[in-house]
PDB file of C-alpha atoms in Angstrom:
ATOM      1  CA  UNK W   1     117.520  91.026  85.319  1.00  0.00           C
ATOM      2  CA  UNK W   2     114.399  92.948  84.260  1.00  0.00           C
ATOM      3  CA  UNK W   3     112.583  92.351  87.537  1.00  0.00           C
ATOM      4  CA  UNK W   4     115.692  93.053  89.616  1.00  0.00           C
ATOM      5  CA  UNK W   5     116.336  96.427  91.234  1.00  0.00           C
ATOM      6  CA  UNK W   6     119.633  98.079  92.066  1.00  0.00           C
ATOM      7  CA  UNK W   7     119.337 100.144  95.246  1.00  0.00           C
ATOM      8  CA  UNK W   8     122.108 102.538  96.229  1.00  0.00           C
ATOM      9  CA  UNK W   9     122.405 104.330  99.567  1.00  0.00           C
ATOM     10  CA  UNK W  10     124.672 107.374  99.613  1.00  0.00           C
ATOM     11  CA  UNK W  11     125.784 109.855 102.264  1.00  0.00           C
ATOM     12  CA  UNK W  12     122.752 112.159 102.302  1.00  0.00           C
ATOM     13  CA  UNK W  13     120.438 112.302 105.285  1.00  0.00           C
ATOM     14  CA  UNK W  14     117.372 110.103 104.868  1.00  0.00           C
ATOM     15  CA  UNK W  15     118.525 106.546 105.608  1.00  0.00           C
ATOM     16  CA  UNK W  16     115.070 105.488 106.886  1.00  0.00           C
ATOM     17  CA  UNK W  17     113.758 105.963 103.338  1.00  0.00           C
ATOM     18  CA  UNK W  18     116.373 103.647 101.865  1.00  0.00           C
ATOM     19  CA  UNK W  19     116.016 100.976 104.531  1.00  0.00           C
ATOM     20  CA  UNK W  20     112.229 100.947 104.301  1.00  0.00           C
ATOM     21  CA  UNK W  21     112.428 100.672 100.516  1.00  0.00           C
ATOM     22  CA  UNK W  22     114.821  97.746 100.838  1.00  0.00           C
ATOM     23  CA  UNK W  23     112.476  96.057 103.302  1.00  0.00           C
ATOM     24  CA  UNK W  24     109.432  96.529 101.045  1.00  0.00           C
ATOM     25  CA  UNK W  25     111.201  95.237  97.938  1.00  0.00           C
ATOM     26  CA  UNK W  26     112.537  92.138  99.677  1.00  0.00           C
ATOM     27  CA  UNK W  27     109.160  91.348 101.259  1.00  0.00           C
ATOM     28  CA  UNK W  28     107.673  91.188  97.742  1.00  0.00           C
ATOM     29  CA  UNK W  29     110.498  88.836  96.655  1.00  0.00           C
ATOM     30  CA  UNK W  30     112.026  91.462  94.384  1.00  0.00           C
ATOM     31  CA  UNK W  31     115.732  90.672  93.908  1.00  0.00           C
ATOM     32  CA  UNK W  32     117.828  93.614  95.104  1.00  0.00           C
ATOM     33  CA  UNK W  33     121.442  94.504  94.341  1.00  0.00           C
ATOM     34  CA  UNK W  34     122.380  96.811  97.231  1.00  0.00           C
ATOM     35  CA  UNK W  35     125.249  99.299  97.006  1.00  0.00           C
ATOM     36  CA  UNK W  36     126.415 101.422  99.953  1.00  0.00           C
ATOM     37  CA  UNK W  37     128.969 104.190  99.943  1.00  0.00           C
ATOM     38  CA  UNK W  38     131.338 104.657 102.862  1.00  0.00           C
ATOM     39  CA  UNK W  39     129.523 107.883 103.728  1.00  0.00           C
ATOM     40  CA  UNK W  40     126.212 106.002 103.731  1.00  0.00           C
ATOM     41  CA  UNK W  41     127.480 103.644 106.423  1.00  0.00           C
ATOM     42  CA  UNK W  42     128.483 106.637 108.565  1.00  0.00           C
ATOM     43  CA  UNK W  43     125.105 108.364 108.165  1.00  0.00           C
ATOM     44  CA  UNK W  44     123.290 105.074 108.745  1.00  0.00           C
ATOM     45  CA  UNK W  45     124.933 104.816 112.149  1.00  0.00           C
ATOM     46  CA  UNK W  46     123.919 108.394 112.964  1.00  0.00           C
ATOM     47  CA  UNK W  47     120.276 108.170 111.873  1.00  0.00           C
ATOM     48  CA  UNK W  48     119.330 104.619 112.849  1.00  0.00           C
ATOM     49  CA  UNK W  49     120.207 101.974 115.402  1.00  0.00           C
ATOM     50  CA  UNK W  50     121.426  99.669 112.635  1.00  0.00           C
ATOM     51  CA  UNK W  51     125.188  99.136 112.741  1.00  0.00           C
ATOM     52  CA  UNK W  52     126.622  97.427 109.670  1.00  0.00           C
ATOM     53  CA  UNK W  53     129.891  95.514 109.458  1.00  0.00           C
ATOM     54  CA  UNK W  54     132.356  96.457 106.734  1.00  0.00           C
ATOM     55  CA  UNK W  55     132.344  93.237 104.679  1.00  0.00           C
ATOM     56  CA  UNK W  56     129.545  92.844 102.085  1.00  0.00           C
ATOM     57  CA  UNK W  57     128.697  89.256 103.086  1.00  0.00           C
ATOM     58  CA  UNK W  58     128.380  90.168 106.772  1.00  0.00           C
ATOM     59  CA  UNK W  59     126.456  93.288 105.818  1.00  0.00           C
ATOM     60  CA  UNK W  60     124.027  91.150 103.825  1.00  0.00           C
ATOM     61  CA  UNK W  61     123.372  88.841 106.775  1.00  0.00           C
ATOM     62  CA  UNK W  62     122.824  91.772 109.141  1.00  0.00           C
ATOM     63  CA  UNK W  63     120.376  93.468 106.776  1.00  0.00           C
ATOM     64  CA  UNK W  64     118.348  90.289 106.264  1.00  0.00           C
ATOM     65  CA  UNK W  65     118.231  89.850 110.017  1.00  0.00           C
ATOM     66  CA  UNK W  66     117.025  93.457 110.386  1.00  0.00           C
ATOM     67  CA  UNK W  67     114.344  92.854 107.710  1.00  0.00           C
ATOM     68  CA  UNK W  68     113.366  89.606 109.477  1.00  0.00           C
ATOM     69  CA  UNK W  69     113.991  87.556 106.362  1.00  0.00           C
ATOM     70  CA  UNK W  70     115.763  84.226 105.827  1.00  0.00           C
ATOM     71  CA  UNK W  71     119.246  83.972 104.336  1.00  0.00           C
ATOM     72  CA  UNK W  72     117.626  82.782 101.107  1.00  0.00           C
ATOM     73  CA  UNK W  73     115.981  86.199 100.499  1.00  0.00           C
ATOM     74  CA  UNK W  74     117.056  87.726  97.147  1.00  0.00           C
ATOM     75  CA  UNK W  75     119.590  90.284  98.416  1.00  0.00           C
ATOM     76  CA  UNK W  76     123.131  90.794  97.147  1.00  0.00           C
ATOM     77  CA  UNK W  77     125.340  93.474  98.722  1.00  0.00           C
ATOM     78  CA  UNK W  78     128.361  94.938  96.939  1.00  0.00           C
ATOM     79  CA  UNK W  79     131.079  97.327  98.064  1.00  0.00           C
ATOM     80  CA  UNK W  80     131.531 100.550  96.123  1.00  0.00           C
ATOM     81  CA  UNK W  81     134.833  99.246  94.687  1.00  0.00           C
ATOM     82  CA  UNK W  82     133.580  95.810  93.641  1.00  0.00           C
ATOM     83  CA  UNK W  83     133.976  96.281  89.885  1.00  0.00           C
ATOM     84  CA  UNK W  84     133.143  92.649  89.101  1.00  0.00           C
ATOM     85  CA  UNK W  85     129.568  93.124  90.360  1.00  0.00           C
ATOM     86  CA  UNK W  86     126.807  92.540  87.758  1.00  0.00           C
ATOM     87  CA  UNK W  87     125.676  96.167  88.040  1.00  0.00           C
ATOM     88  CA  UNK W  88     128.964  97.360  86.508  1.00  0.00           C
ATOM     89  CA  UNK W  89     128.078  96.054  83.051  1.00  0.00           C
ATOM     90  CA  UNK W  90     125.129  96.452  80.716  1.00  0.00           C
ATOM     91  CA  UNK W  91     125.148  92.691  80.115  1.00  0.00           C
ATOM     92  CA  UNK W  92     124.350  91.908  83.749  1.00  0.00           C
ATOM     93  CA  UNK W  93     122.855  94.975  85.380  1.00  0.00           C
ATOM     94  CA  UNK W  94     119.191  95.387  86.357  1.00  0.00           C
ATOM     95  CA  UNK W  95     117.286  97.854  84.178  1.00  0.00           C
ATOM     96  CA  UNK W  96     115.920  99.699  87.223  1.00  0.00           C
ATOM     97  CA  UNK W  97     117.935 101.574  89.822  1.00  0.00           C
ATOM     98  CA  UNK W  98     117.055 103.777  92.785  1.00  0.00           C
ATOM     99  CA  UNK W  99     119.516 106.023  94.608  1.00  0.00           C
ATOM    100  CA  UNK W 100     117.859 106.688  97.960  1.00  0.00           C
ATOM    101  CA  UNK W 101     118.911 108.865  99.609  1.00  0.00           C
ATOM    102  CA  UNK W 102     120.886 110.581  96.868  1.00  0.00           C
ATOM    103  CA  UNK W 103     123.588 113.016  97.945  1.00  0.00           C
ATOM    104  CA  UNK W 104     124.324 116.060  95.823  1.00  0.00           C
ATOM    105  CA  UNK W 105     127.850 114.750  95.271  1.00  0.00           C
ATOM    106  CA  UNK W 106     126.516 111.491  93.836  1.00  0.00           C
ATOM    107  CA  UNK W 107     123.928 113.334  91.757  1.00  0.00           C
ATOM    108  CA  UNK W 108     126.655 115.558  90.311  1.00  0.00           C
ATOM    109  CA  UNK W 109     128.886 112.579  89.516  1.00  0.00           C
ATOM    110  CA  UNK W 110     126.048 110.747  87.766  1.00  0.00           C
ATOM    111  CA  UNK W 111     125.133 113.862  85.766  1.00  0.00           C
ATOM    112  CA  UNK W 112     128.715 114.161  84.478  1.00  0.00           C
ATOM    113  CA  UNK W 113     129.300 110.424  83.928  1.00  0.00           C
ATOM    114  CA  UNK W 114     132.182 110.250  86.409  1.00  0.00           C
ATOM    115  CA  UNK W 115     131.829 106.511  87.201  1.00  0.00           C
ATOM    116  CA  UNK W 116     134.481 106.728  89.923  1.00  0.00           C
ATOM    117  CA  UNK W 117     132.799 104.108  92.115  1.00  0.00           C
ATOM    118  CA  UNK W 118     130.302 101.271  91.666  1.00  0.00           C
ATOM    119  CA  UNK W 119     127.274 103.438  92.495  1.00  0.00           C
ATOM    120  CA  UNK W 120     128.179 105.996  89.841  1.00  0.00           C
ATOM    121  CA  UNK W 121     129.032 103.276  87.318  1.00  0.00           C
ATOM    122  CA  UNK W 122     125.772 101.399  87.968  1.00  0.00           C
ATOM    123  CA  UNK W 123     123.782 104.582  87.353  1.00  0.00           C
ATOM    124  CA  UNK W 124     125.784 105.240  84.184  1.00  0.00           C
ATOM    125  CA  UNK W 125     124.961 101.725  82.967  1.00  0.00           C
ATOM    126  CA  UNK W 126     121.228 102.202  83.580  1.00  0.00           C
ATOM    127  CA  UNK W 127     121.306 105.467  81.619  1.00  0.00           C
ATOM    128  CA  UNK W 128     123.234 104.040  78.668  1.00  0.00           C
ATOM    129  CA  UNK W 129     120.973 100.981  78.529  1.00  0.00           C
ATOM    130  CA  UNK W 130     117.905 103.263  78.545  1.00  0.00           C
ATOM    131  CA  UNK W 131     116.690 101.840  81.850  1.00  0.00           C
ATOM    132  CA  UNK W 132     114.832 103.570  84.678  1.00  0.00           C
ATOM    133  CA  UNK W 133     116.944 105.625  87.076  1.00  0.00           C
ATOM    134  CA  UNK W 134     115.164 107.105  90.106  1.00  0.00           C
ATOM    135  CA  UNK W 135     117.057 109.621  92.229  1.00  0.00           C
ATOM    136  CA  UNK W 136     115.750 110.624  95.654  1.00  0.00           C
ATOM    137  CA  UNK W 137     117.596 113.784  96.716  1.00  0.00           C
ATOM    138  CA  UNK W 138     117.361 114.848 100.356  1.00  0.00           C
ATOM    139  CA  UNK W 139     118.870 118.309 100.490  1.00  0.00           C
ATOM    140  CA  UNK W 140     117.615 121.803 101.277  1.00  0.00           C
ATOM    141  CA  UNK W 141     117.901 124.416  99.989  1.00  0.00           C
ATOM    142  CA  UNK W 142     119.034 123.537  96.462  1.00  0.00           C
ATOM    143  CA  UNK W 143     121.781 125.591  94.832  1.00  0.00           C
ATOM    144  CA  UNK W 144     121.829 126.499  91.141  1.00  0.00           C
ATOM    145  CA  UNK W 145     124.351 123.695  90.629  1.00  0.00           C
ATOM    146  CA  UNK W 146     122.023 121.148  92.263  1.00  0.00           C
ATOM    147  CA  UNK W 147     119.066 122.282  90.178  1.00  0.00           C
ATOM    148  CA  UNK W 148     121.058 122.310  86.937  1.00  0.00           C
ATOM    149  CA  UNK W 149     122.314 118.780  87.599  1.00  0.00           C
ATOM    150  CA  UNK W 150     118.773 117.570  88.340  1.00  0.00           C
ATOM    151  CA  UNK W 151     117.469 119.192  85.158  1.00  0.00           C
ATOM    152  CA  UNK W 152     120.264 117.592  83.160  1.00  0.00           C
ATOM    153  CA  UNK W 153     119.452 114.152  84.538  1.00  0.00           C
ATOM    154  CA  UNK W 154     115.720 114.661  84.054  1.00  0.00           C
ATOM    155  CA  UNK W 155     116.356 115.436  80.393  1.00  0.00           C
ATOM    156  CA  UNK W 156     118.299 112.169  80.156  1.00  0.00           C
ATOM    157  CA  UNK W 157     115.159 110.340  81.324  1.00  0.00           C
ATOM    158  CA  UNK W 158     115.892 110.013  85.023  1.00  0.00           C
ATOM    159  CA  UNK W 159     113.120 110.447  87.571  1.00  0.00           C
ATOM    160  CA  UNK W 160     113.900 113.094  90.187  1.00  0.00           C
ATOM    161  CA  UNK W 161     111.813 112.214  93.238  1.00  0.00           C
ATOM    162  CA  UNK W 162     112.695 114.507  96.155  1.00  0.00           C
ATOM    163  CA  UNK W 163     112.049 113.187  99.655  1.00  0.00           C
ATOM    164  CA  UNK W 164     109.173 115.634 100.222  1.00  0.00           C
ATOM    165  CA  UNK W 165     106.296 113.759 101.908  1.00  0.00           C
ATOM    166  CA  UNK W 166     102.701 114.920 101.629  1.00  0.00           C
ATOM    167  CA  UNK W 167     100.275 115.344 104.510  1.00  0.00           C
ATOM    168  CA  UNK W 168      96.842 114.760 102.977  1.00  0.00           C
ATOM    169  CA  UNK W 169      96.833 111.218 104.365  1.00  0.00           C
ATOM    170  CA  UNK W 170      97.063 112.624 107.940  1.00  0.00           C
ATOM    171  CA  UNK W 171     100.328 110.920 108.991  1.00  0.00           C
ATOM    172  CA  UNK W 172     100.497 110.103 112.681  1.00  0.00           C
ATOM    173  CA  UNK W 173     104.157 109.109 112.845  1.00  0.00           C
ATOM    174  CA  UNK W 174     107.543 109.579 111.249  1.00  0.00           C
ATOM    175  CA  UNK W 175     107.126 106.088 109.814  1.00  0.00           C
ATOM    176  CA  UNK W 176     104.006 107.217 107.943  1.00  0.00           C
ATOM    177  CA  UNK W 177     105.961 110.092 106.395  1.00  0.00           C
ATOM    178  CA  UNK W 178     108.689 107.676 105.323  1.00  0.00           C
ATOM    179  CA  UNK W 179     106.099 105.333 103.833  1.00  0.00           C
ATOM    180  CA  UNK W 180     104.666 108.175 101.741  1.00  0.00           C
ATOM    181  CA  UNK W 181     107.939 108.570  99.846  1.00  0.00           C
ATOM    182  CA  UNK W 182     108.628 104.844  99.663  1.00  0.00           C
ATOM    183  CA  UNK W 183     105.157 104.284  98.194  1.00  0.00           C
ATOM    184  CA  UNK W 184     105.873 106.829  95.461  1.00  0.00           C
ATOM    185  CA  UNK W 185     109.172 105.119  94.645  1.00  0.00           C
ATOM    186  CA  UNK W 186     107.485 101.709  94.463  1.00  0.00           C
ATOM    187  CA  UNK W 187     104.830 103.179  92.174  1.00  0.00           C
ATOM    188  CA  UNK W 188     107.576 104.476  89.878  1.00  0.00           C
ATOM    189  CA  UNK W 189     109.135 101.006  89.828  1.00  0.00           C
ATOM    190  CA  UNK W 190     105.794  99.399  89.035  1.00  0.00           C
ATOM    191  CA  UNK W 191     106.148  97.343  92.208  1.00  0.00           C
ATOM    192  CA  UNK W 192     103.167  96.345  94.368  1.00  0.00           C
ATOM    193  CA  UNK W 193     102.615  98.453  97.472  1.00  0.00           C
ATOM    194  CA  UNK W 194      99.917  98.848 100.104  1.00  0.00           C
ATOM    195  CA  UNK W 195     101.602 101.675 101.999  1.00  0.00           C
ATOM    196  CA  UNK W 196      99.517 104.480 100.531  1.00  0.00           C
ATOM    197  CA  UNK W 197      96.320 104.476  98.439  1.00  0.00           C
ATOM    198  CA  UNK W 198      96.236 106.284  95.124  1.00  0.00           C
ATOM    199  CA  UNK W 199      94.727 109.782  95.185  1.00  0.00           C
ATOM    200  CA  UNK W 200      90.937 109.466  95.485  1.00  0.00           C
ATOM    201  CA  UNK W 201      91.030 105.978  96.979  1.00  0.00           C
ATOM    202  CA  UNK W 202      90.051 105.564 100.635  1.00  0.00           C
ATOM    203  CA  UNK W 203      90.999 109.114 101.558  1.00  0.00           C
ATOM    204  CA  UNK W 204      89.361 110.641 104.596  1.00  0.00           C
ATOM    205  CA  UNK W 205      86.585 113.239 103.970  1.00  0.00           C
ATOM    206  CA  UNK W 206      88.837 116.018 105.271  1.00  0.00           C
ATOM    207  CA  UNK W 207      91.358 115.251 102.537  1.00  0.00           C
ATOM    208  CA  UNK W 208      88.840 115.153  99.675  1.00  0.00           C
ATOM    209  CA  UNK W 209      89.395 118.792  98.818  1.00  0.00           C
ATOM    210  CA  UNK W 210      93.176 118.461  98.678  1.00  0.00           C
ATOM    211  CA  UNK W 211      93.502 120.366  95.410  1.00  0.00           C
ATOM    212  CA  UNK W 212      91.784 123.518  96.668  1.00  0.00           C
ATOM    213  CA  UNK W 213      93.986 126.522  97.299  1.00  0.00           C
TER     214      UNK W 213
END
């Protein structure tokens, strides 16, 4: 399971980030365990044209169709109450997990070890197994509670990667802004990506002085 990734989508705004990340991982043949909360399905319908059925198997087929991938692509979808899923146990869970987008409710539950649904339990497993947990909050402004929960999780070893895209690459579309964040997530996972060059590589001359105040 070391090369597998658990990807959770929760009810925060920012579904294009999660869907693009899923697409990029599957197109590099990275096996993905996908978890969606009920709120995520609602927000997905509001922010994208993708409508998902309620059953995990049907959801899996629809997502592979959306990604333009065959049924044999390495995707497994689980409901948030499917406690028999591999991600619910340290013996079967991937050692890397991304929550993107991550709602403040989910972040709080993970910080306190609530484990009331499969997303929270999967994150708890990654933390206890000393894996890599990447949380992509999409909220503004942050309250003291939000910041304290993020600090707590950071001290546990989690990566807090807010969905704050940069502009030094001169994005010309919303898709380019989405790719900026997805590229950073893939870098954190150690996954291959050609969405965005590393700083100093193939940047335009106007961006070469990006560190100057």
